[in-house]
mmCIF file of C-alpha atoms and ligand atoms in Angstrom:
data_model
loop_
_atom_site.group_PDB
_atom_site.id
_atom_site.type_symbol
_atom_site.label_atom_id
_atom_site.label_comp_id
_atom_site.label_asym_id
_atom_site.label_seq_id
_atom_site.Cartn_x
_atom_site.Cartn_y
_atom_site.Cartn_z
ATOM 1 C CA UNK A 1123 -11.986 -15.109 3.216
ATOM 2 C CA UNK A 1124 -9.721 -12.044 3.153
ATOM 3 C CA UNK A 1125 -11.582 -8.853 2.201
ATOM 4 C CA UNK A 1126 -9.906 -7.182 -0.771
ATOM 5 C CA UNK A 1127 -8.275 -3.812 -0.196
ATOM 6 C CA UNK A 1128 -7.723 -1.331 -3.016
ATOM 7 C CA UNK A 1129 -5.784 1.846 -2.259
ATOM 8 C CA UNK A 1130 -5.125 4.806 -4.532
ATOM 9 C CA UNK A 1131 -1.671 6.303 -4.120
ATOM 10 C CA UNK A 1132 -1.896 9.756 -5.652
ATOM 11 C CA UNK A 1133 1.856 10.317 -5.211
ATOM 12 C CA UNK A 1134 2.815 14.023 -5.659
ATOM 13 C CA UNK A 1135 -0.325 15.020 -7.548
ATOM 14 C CA UNK A 1136 -3.292 17.315 -6.913
ATOM 15 C CA UNK A 1137 -3.605 20.671 -5.200
ATOM 16 C CA UNK A 1138 -6.256 20.991 -2.504
ATOM 17 C CA UNK A 1139 -8.780 22.293 -5.038
ATOM 18 C CA UNK A 1140 -7.955 19.464 -7.468
ATOM 19 C CA UNK A 1141 -8.140 16.894 -4.679
ATOM 20 C CA UNK A 1142 -11.616 18.120 -3.731
ATOM 21 C CA UNK A 1143 -12.705 17.831 -7.334
ATOM 22 C CA UNK A 1144 -11.382 14.283 -7.691
ATOM 23 C CA UNK A 1145 -12.982 13.134 -4.438
ATOM 24 C CA UNK A 1146 -16.304 14.692 -5.394
ATOM 25 C CA UNK A 1147 -16.291 12.445 -8.484
ATOM 26 C CA UNK A 1148 -15.184 9.336 -6.594
ATOM 27 C CA UNK A 1149 -17.341 9.627 -3.530
ATOM 28 C CA UNK A 1150 -20.710 8.196 -4.492
ATOM 29 C CA UNK A 1151 -19.485 5.418 -6.821
ATOM 30 C CA UNK A 1152 -16.940 4.234 -4.255
ATOM 31 C CA UNK A 1153 -19.413 4.420 -1.380
ATOM 32 C CA UNK A 1154 -21.512 1.775 -3.100
ATOM 33 C CA UNK A 1155 -18.755 -0.826 -3.321
ATOM 34 C CA UNK A 1156 -18.899 -1.867 0.322
ATOM 35 C CA UNK A 1157 -17.434 -5.338 -0.223
ATOM 36 C CA UNK A 1158 -13.987 -3.865 -0.887
ATOM 37 C CA UNK A 1159 -11.901 -1.896 1.606
ATOM 38 C CA UNK A 1160 -11.310 1.387 -0.255
ATOM 39 C CA UNK A 1161 -8.524 3.819 0.657
ATOM 40 C CA UNK A 1162 -7.370 7.139 -0.804
ATOM 41 C CA UNK A 1163 -3.824 8.383 -0.171
ATOM 42 C CA UNK A 1164 -3.497 12.035 -1.233
ATOM 43 C CA UNK A 1165 -0.510 14.267 -0.489
ATOM 44 C CA UNK A 1166 -0.266 15.677 3.062
ATOM 45 C CA UNK A 1167 -1.562 19.103 2.059
ATOM 46 C CA UNK A 1168 -4.915 17.683 0.931
ATOM 47 C CA UNK A 1169 -5.507 15.329 3.855
ATOM 48 C CA UNK A 1170 -7.591 17.729 5.906
ATOM 49 C CA UNK A 1171 -9.881 18.665 3.028
ATOM 50 C CA UNK A 1172 -10.271 15.065 1.866
ATOM 51 C CA UNK A 1173 -10.839 13.773 5.386
ATOM 52 C CA UNK A 1174 -13.872 16.019 5.873
ATOM 53 C CA UNK A 1175 -15.296 14.910 2.520
ATOM 54 C CA UNK A 1176 -14.838 11.222 3.401
ATOM 55 C CA UNK A 1177 -16.400 11.559 6.838
ATOM 56 C CA UNK A 1178 -19.069 8.869 7.257
ATOM 57 C CA UNK A 1179 -18.453 7.456 3.743
ATOM 58 C CA UNK A 1180 -16.785 4.202 4.774
ATOM 59 C CA UNK A 1181 -13.827 5.129 2.554
ATOM 60 C CA UNK A 1182 -10.470 5.143 4.315
ATOM 61 C CA UNK A 1183 -7.768 7.788 4.204
ATOM 62 C CA UNK A 1184 -4.044 7.145 4.225
ATOM 63 C CA UNK A 1185 -0.722 8.966 4.046
ATOM 64 C CA UNK A 1186 2.113 8.119 1.689
ATOM 65 C CA UNK A 1187 4.842 8.302 4.353
ATOM 66 C CA UNK A 1188 5.467 9.330 7.960
ATOM 67 C CA UNK A 1189 8.263 9.500 10.524
ATOM 68 C CA UNK A 1190 8.507 6.967 13.343
ATOM 69 C CA UNK A 1191 9.210 9.426 16.161
ATOM 70 C CA UNK A 1192 6.358 11.016 18.123
ATOM 71 C CA UNK A 1193 7.686 14.589 17.935
ATOM 72 C CA UNK A 1194 10.857 16.641 17.839
ATOM 73 C CA UNK A 1195 13.455 18.290 15.662
ATOM 74 C CA UNK A 1196 12.747 16.513 12.364
ATOM 75 C CA UNK A 1197 12.126 19.348 9.916
ATOM 76 C CA UNK A 1198 9.719 18.455 7.175
ATOM 77 C CA UNK A 1199 8.470 15.243 8.765
ATOM 78 C CA UNK A 1200 5.059 14.167 10.071
ATOM 79 C CA UNK A 1201 4.587 12.099 13.256
ATOM 80 C CA UNK A 1202 2.312 9.049 13.640
ATOM 81 C CA UNK A 1203 -0.017 10.771 16.130
ATOM 82 C CA UNK A 1204 -0.472 13.648 13.641
ATOM 83 C CA UNK A 1205 -1.355 11.132 10.956
ATOM 84 C CA UNK A 1206 -3.768 9.379 13.282
ATOM 85 C CA UNK A 1207 -5.806 12.577 13.747
ATOM 86 C CA UNK A 1208 -6.915 12.340 10.116
ATOM 87 C CA UNK A 1209 -6.050 8.896 8.753
ATOM 88 C CA UNK A 1210 -6.183 5.181 9.429
ATOM 89 C CA UNK A 1211 -3.641 3.976 6.877
ATOM 90 C CA UNK A 1212 0.000 4.665 6.071
ATOM 91 C CA UNK A 1213 2.049 3.535 3.080
ATOM 92 C CA UNK A 1214 5.508 2.488 4.258
ATOM 93 C CA UNK A 1215 8.634 1.821 2.209
ATOM 94 C CA UNK A 1216 7.286 2.679 -1.221
ATOM 95 C CA UNK A 1217 10.015 2.041 -3.804
ATOM 96 C CA UNK A 1218 10.074 5.749 -4.682
ATOM 97 C CA UNK A 1219 10.875 6.512 -1.037
ATOM 98 C CA UNK A 1220 13.537 3.814 -1.060
ATOM 99 C CA UNK A 1221 15.066 5.036 -4.345
ATOM 100 C CA UNK A 1222 14.899 8.828 -3.954
ATOM 101 C CA UNK A 1223 14.726 9.456 -0.200
ATOM 102 C CA UNK A 1224 17.005 6.900 1.391
ATOM 103 C CA UNK A 1225 14.337 4.665 2.902
ATOM 104 C CA UNK A 1226 15.865 1.334 4.002
ATOM 105 C CA UNK A 1227 14.576 -1.902 5.474
ATOM 106 C CA UNK A 1228 15.672 -0.529 8.857
ATOM 107 C CA UNK A 1229 13.597 2.671 8.569
ATOM 108 C CA UNK A 1230 10.706 0.625 7.185
ATOM 109 C CA UNK A 1231 10.836 -1.488 10.328
ATOM 110 C CA UNK A 1232 10.795 1.580 12.610
ATOM 111 C CA UNK A 1233 7.845 3.052 10.738
ATOM 112 C CA UNK A 1234 5.992 -0.253 10.826
ATOM 113 C CA UNK A 1235 6.318 -0.475 14.612
ATOM 114 C CA UNK A 1236 5.203 3.157 14.956
ATOM 115 C CA UNK A 1237 2.167 2.547 12.731
ATOM 116 C CA UNK A 1238 1.078 -0.512 14.698
ATOM 117 C CA UNK A 1239 1.585 1.303 18.001
ATOM 118 C CA UNK A 1240 -0.650 4.152 16.828
ATOM 119 C CA UNK A 1241 -3.317 1.831 15.510
ATOM 120 C CA UNK A 1242 -2.732 2.743 11.878
ATOM 121 C CA UNK A 1243 -3.017 0.096 9.159
ATOM 122 C CA UNK A 1244 0.421 -0.127 7.551
ATOM 123 C CA UNK A 1245 0.643 -0.853 3.824
ATOM 124 C CA UNK A 1246 4.232 -2.040 3.528
ATOM 125 C CA UNK A 1247 5.720 -2.046 0.030
ATOM 126 C CA UNK A 1248 8.237 -4.580 -1.208
ATOM 127 C CA UNK A 1249 9.495 -5.432 -4.675
ATOM 128 C CA UNK A 1250 12.544 -5.962 -6.838
ATOM 129 C CA UNK A 1251 14.126 -3.691 -9.452
ATOM 130 C CA UNK A 1252 14.345 -4.614 -13.132
ATOM 131 C CA UNK A 1253 17.959 -5.631 -12.712
ATOM 132 C CA UNK A 1254 17.124 -7.884 -9.781
ATOM 133 C CA UNK A 1255 14.175 -9.362 -11.672
ATOM 134 C CA UNK A 1256 16.229 -10.098 -14.759
ATOM 135 C CA UNK A 1257 18.978 -11.728 -12.755
ATOM 136 C CA UNK A 1258 16.481 -14.028 -11.004
ATOM 137 C CA UNK A 1259 16.892 -12.402 -7.591
ATOM 138 C CA UNK A 1260 13.241 -11.553 -6.878
ATOM 139 C CA UNK A 1261 12.817 -14.023 -3.997
ATOM 140 C CA UNK A 1262 16.096 -13.075 -2.379
ATOM 141 C CA UNK A 1263 15.316 -9.338 -2.473
ATOM 142 C CA UNK A 1264 11.710 -9.649 -1.327
ATOM 143 C CA UNK A 1265 12.623 -12.073 1.460
ATOM 144 C CA UNK A 1266 15.226 -9.678 2.789
ATOM 145 C CA UNK A 1267 12.763 -6.767 2.655
ATOM 146 C CA UNK A 1268 10.240 -8.804 4.621
ATOM 147 C CA UNK A 1269 12.562 -10.359 7.157
ATOM 148 C CA UNK A 1270 14.265 -7.055 8.012
ATOM 149 C CA UNK A 1271 11.252 -4.782 7.503
ATOM 150 C CA UNK A 1272 8.927 -6.944 9.625
ATOM 151 C CA UNK A 1273 11.408 -7.841 12.367
ATOM 152 C CA UNK A 1274 10.163 -8.037 15.960
ATOM 153 C CA UNK A 1275 6.491 -7.529 15.147
ATOM 154 C CA UNK A 1276 4.230 -9.298 17.639
ATOM 155 C CA UNK A 1277 2.492 -12.161 15.764
ATOM 156 C CA UNK A 1278 -0.692 -11.370 17.712
ATOM 157 C CA UNK A 1279 -1.117 -8.092 15.779
ATOM 158 C CA UNK A 1280 0.585 -9.055 12.512
ATOM 159 C CA UNK A 1281 -2.685 -9.702 10.686
ATOM 160 C CA UNK A 1282 -3.303 -5.919 10.735
ATOM 161 C CA UNK A 1283 -0.449 -5.430 8.279
ATOM 162 C CA UNK A 1284 -1.105 -5.114 4.548
ATOM 163 C CA UNK A 1285 1.756 -5.993 2.211
ATOM 164 C CA UNK A 1286 1.994 -4.423 -1.239
ATOM 165 C CA UNK A 1287 4.115 -6.318 -3.750
ATOM 166 C CA UNK A 1288 5.197 -3.661 -6.227
ATOM 167 C CA UNK A 1289 7.874 -4.814 -8.670
ATOM 168 C CA UNK A 1290 9.783 -1.598 -9.380
ATOM 169 C CA UNK A 1291 9.932 -2.394 -13.105
ATOM 170 C CA UNK A 1292 6.137 -2.349 -13.270
ATOM 171 C CA UNK A 1293 5.588 0.982 -11.504
ATOM 172 C CA UNK A 1294 4.529 3.767 -13.830
ATOM 173 C CA UNK A 1295 5.883 1.909 -16.845
ATOM 174 C CA UNK A 1296 2.651 0.574 -18.302
ATOM 175 C CA UNK A 1297 4.294 -2.867 -18.126
ATOM 176 C CA UNK A 1298 2.364 -4.637 -15.392
ATOM 177 C CA UNK A 1299 3.481 -8.022 -14.124
ATOM 178 C CA UNK A 1300 1.307 -10.889 -15.315
ATOM 179 C CA UNK A 1301 -1.276 -12.050 -12.805
ATOM 180 C CA UNK A 1302 0.420 -15.432 -12.710
ATOM 181 C CA UNK A 1303 3.873 -14.027 -11.987
ATOM 182 C CA UNK A 1304 2.575 -11.737 -9.224
ATOM 183 C CA UNK A 1305 0.562 -14.565 -7.707
ATOM 184 C CA UNK A 1306 3.635 -16.747 -7.634
ATOM 185 C CA UNK A 1307 5.602 -14.117 -5.693
ATOM 186 C CA UNK A 1308 2.656 -13.584 -3.316
ATOM 187 C CA UNK A 1309 1.958 -17.276 -2.759
ATOM 188 C CA UNK A 1310 5.403 -18.798 -2.920
ATOM 189 C CA UNK A 1311 7.646 -16.063 -1.513
ATOM 190 C CA UNK A 1312 5.718 -13.484 0.533
ATOM 191 C CA UNK A 1313 3.116 -15.631 2.280
ATOM 192 C CA UNK A 1314 5.600 -18.355 3.288
ATOM 193 C CA UNK A 1315 7.920 -15.625 4.637
ATOM 194 C CA UNK A 1316 5.031 -14.180 6.662
ATOM 195 C CA UNK A 1317 4.197 -17.658 7.889
ATOM 196 C CA UNK A 1318 7.777 -18.135 9.048
ATOM 197 C CA UNK A 1319 7.623 -14.889 11.025
ATOM 198 C CA UNK A 1320 4.054 -14.941 12.338
ATOM 199 C CA UNK A 1321 2.688 -18.483 11.903
ATOM 200 C CA UNK A 1322 0.493 -19.940 9.193
ATOM 201 C CA UNK A 1323 -2.840 -18.676 10.503
ATOM 202 C CA UNK A 1324 -1.683 -15.061 10.707
ATOM 203 C CA UNK A 1325 0.021 -15.306 7.315
ATOM 204 C CA UNK A 1326 -3.263 -16.457 5.778
ATOM 205 C CA UNK A 1327 -5.055 -13.443 7.277
ATOM 206 C CA UNK A 1328 -2.596 -10.821 5.974
ATOM 207 C CA UNK A 1329 -3.724 -9.089 2.762
ATOM 208 C CA UNK A 1330 -1.157 -8.919 -0.036
ATOM 209 C CA UNK A 1331 -1.826 -6.271 -2.683
ATOM 210 C CA UNK A 1332 -0.274 -6.127 -6.111
ATOM 211 C CA UNK A 1333 0.880 -2.738 -7.415
ATOM 212 C CA UNK A 1334 2.456 -1.611 -10.682
ATOM 213 C CA UNK A 1335 0.551 -0.379 -13.750
ATOM 214 C CA UNK A 1336 -2.812 -1.712 -12.550
ATOM 215 C CA UNK A 1337 -5.581 -0.507 -14.880
ATOM 216 C CA UNK A 1338 -9.268 -1.153 -15.407
ATOM 217 C CA UNK A 1339 -8.236 -3.448 -18.268
ATOM 218 C CA UNK A 1340 -5.919 -5.738 -16.280
ATOM 219 C CA UNK A 1341 -7.436 -5.531 -12.756
ATOM 220 C CA UNK A 1342 -9.494 -8.730 -12.945
ATOM 221 C CA UNK A 1343 -6.461 -10.695 -14.091
ATOM 222 C CA UNK A 1344 -4.911 -9.870 -10.719
ATOM 223 C CA UNK A 1345 -7.990 -10.199 -8.533
ATOM 224 C CA UNK A 1346 -8.805 -13.654 -9.915
ATOM 225 C CA UNK A 1347 -5.546 -15.016 -8.473
ATOM 226 C CA UNK A 1348 -5.590 -17.005 -5.225
ATOM 227 C CA UNK A 1349 -3.007 -14.950 -3.337
ATOM 228 C CA UNK A 1350 -3.753 -11.439 -4.596
ATOM 229 C CA UNK A 1351 -5.975 -9.630 -2.108
ATOM 230 C CA UNK A 1352 -6.179 -6.180 -3.635
ATOM 231 C CA UNK A 1353 -4.179 -3.513 -5.390
ATOM 232 C CA UNK A 1354 -2.120 -0.430 -4.691
ATOM 233 C CA UNK A 1355 -2.936 1.791 -7.646
ATOM 234 C CA UNK A 1356 -0.900 4.807 -8.777
ATOM 235 C CA UNK A 1357 -1.686 6.607 -12.031
ATOM 236 C CA UNK A 1358 -5.098 4.998 -12.545
ATOM 237 C CA UNK A 1359 -6.268 6.213 -9.129
ATOM 238 C CA UNK A 1360 -6.243 9.781 -10.476
ATOM 239 C CA UNK A 1361 -8.931 8.868 -13.022
ATOM 240 C CA UNK A 1362 -12.297 8.557 -11.257
ATOM 241 C CA UNK A 1363 -13.992 6.164 -13.679
ATOM 242 C CA UNK A 1364 -10.972 3.951 -14.079
ATOM 243 C CA UNK A 1365 -10.313 3.737 -10.342
ATOM 244 C CA UNK A 1366 -13.973 2.918 -9.707
ATOM 245 C CA UNK A 1367 -13.792 0.085 -12.266
ATOM 246 C CA UNK A 1368 -10.678 -1.291 -10.574
ATOM 247 C CA UNK A 1369 -12.378 -1.259 -7.171
ATOM 248 C CA UNK A 1370 -15.462 -2.975 -8.663
ATOM 249 C CA UNK A 1371 -13.258 -5.675 -10.155
ATOM 250 C CA UNK A 1372 -11.947 -6.437 -6.649
ATOM 251 C CA UNK A 1373 -15.354 -7.563 -5.343
ATOM 252 C CA UNK A 1374 -15.043 -11.283 -4.620
HETATM 253 P P1 13P B 1433 1.329 2.925 -11.083
HETATM 254 O O1 13P B 1433 -0.029 2.273 -10.853
HETATM 255 O O2 13P B 1433 1.230 4.307 -11.603
HETATM 256 O O3 13P B 1433 2.233 2.022 -11.851
HETATM 257 O O4 13P B 1433 1.982 3.082 -9.620
HETATM 258 C C1 13P B 1433 2.001 1.993 -8.772
HETATM 259 C C2 13P B 1433 2.423 2.471 -7.441
HETATM 260 O O5 13P B 1433 3.566 2.811 -7.235
HETATM 261 C C3 13P B 1433 1.402 2.551 -6.392
HETATM 262 O O6 13P B 1433 1.977 2.775 -5.152
#
């Protein structure tokens, strides 16, 4: 069975002092939930502080973005080997990066290859906008994101990838997808696409998270679905008790 993975994407929130405070509240409750892979993704500036607090806790640390090149004249960017010094996970192609910072399926693909090369676990985000959803184009959009974003990945290492299905209309809106709708996209669009690229066995091993207005109240609706293997949590990951409840709900 696939082990659930729940990651908290803090987005652009928390100073170093605030990050320390949040982690101090999360640490012991999260350490107890060993049956779920738990990951925190603070902003870059807090990584060092959070990494020393998480040392030996079994809780993973991730970044929200990185560049694909190893070094060079890329002002403002962070390289995979720099990430690897502190983290084991990287979120790639979040819809906010696609919408506001020009991320494309092509850059997603470069970052994915860089993450795999540097032994980072990539959490690759896909998902349709409200317009695309309402015009019945979800499958088309998600398939294109997967086929282009995951191009040329060696099937032998593909099971290390985590996919996050985050319908853009559900992010930060308080209007989560239904568990049934998300499960349908996971099971009938994403997993078959992964199977086409990497073979059925690898596709079955890849974890597919749901993200978009996940809360303590709706988490079990998602985790009870056959093809939902975890969650990528935004706003609720900034609330220690709520995030802990979500992670608890992911225990199989
Ligand atoms: P919310 O949980 O705040 O809707 O954000 C989801 C998300 O974008 C996580 O990456």
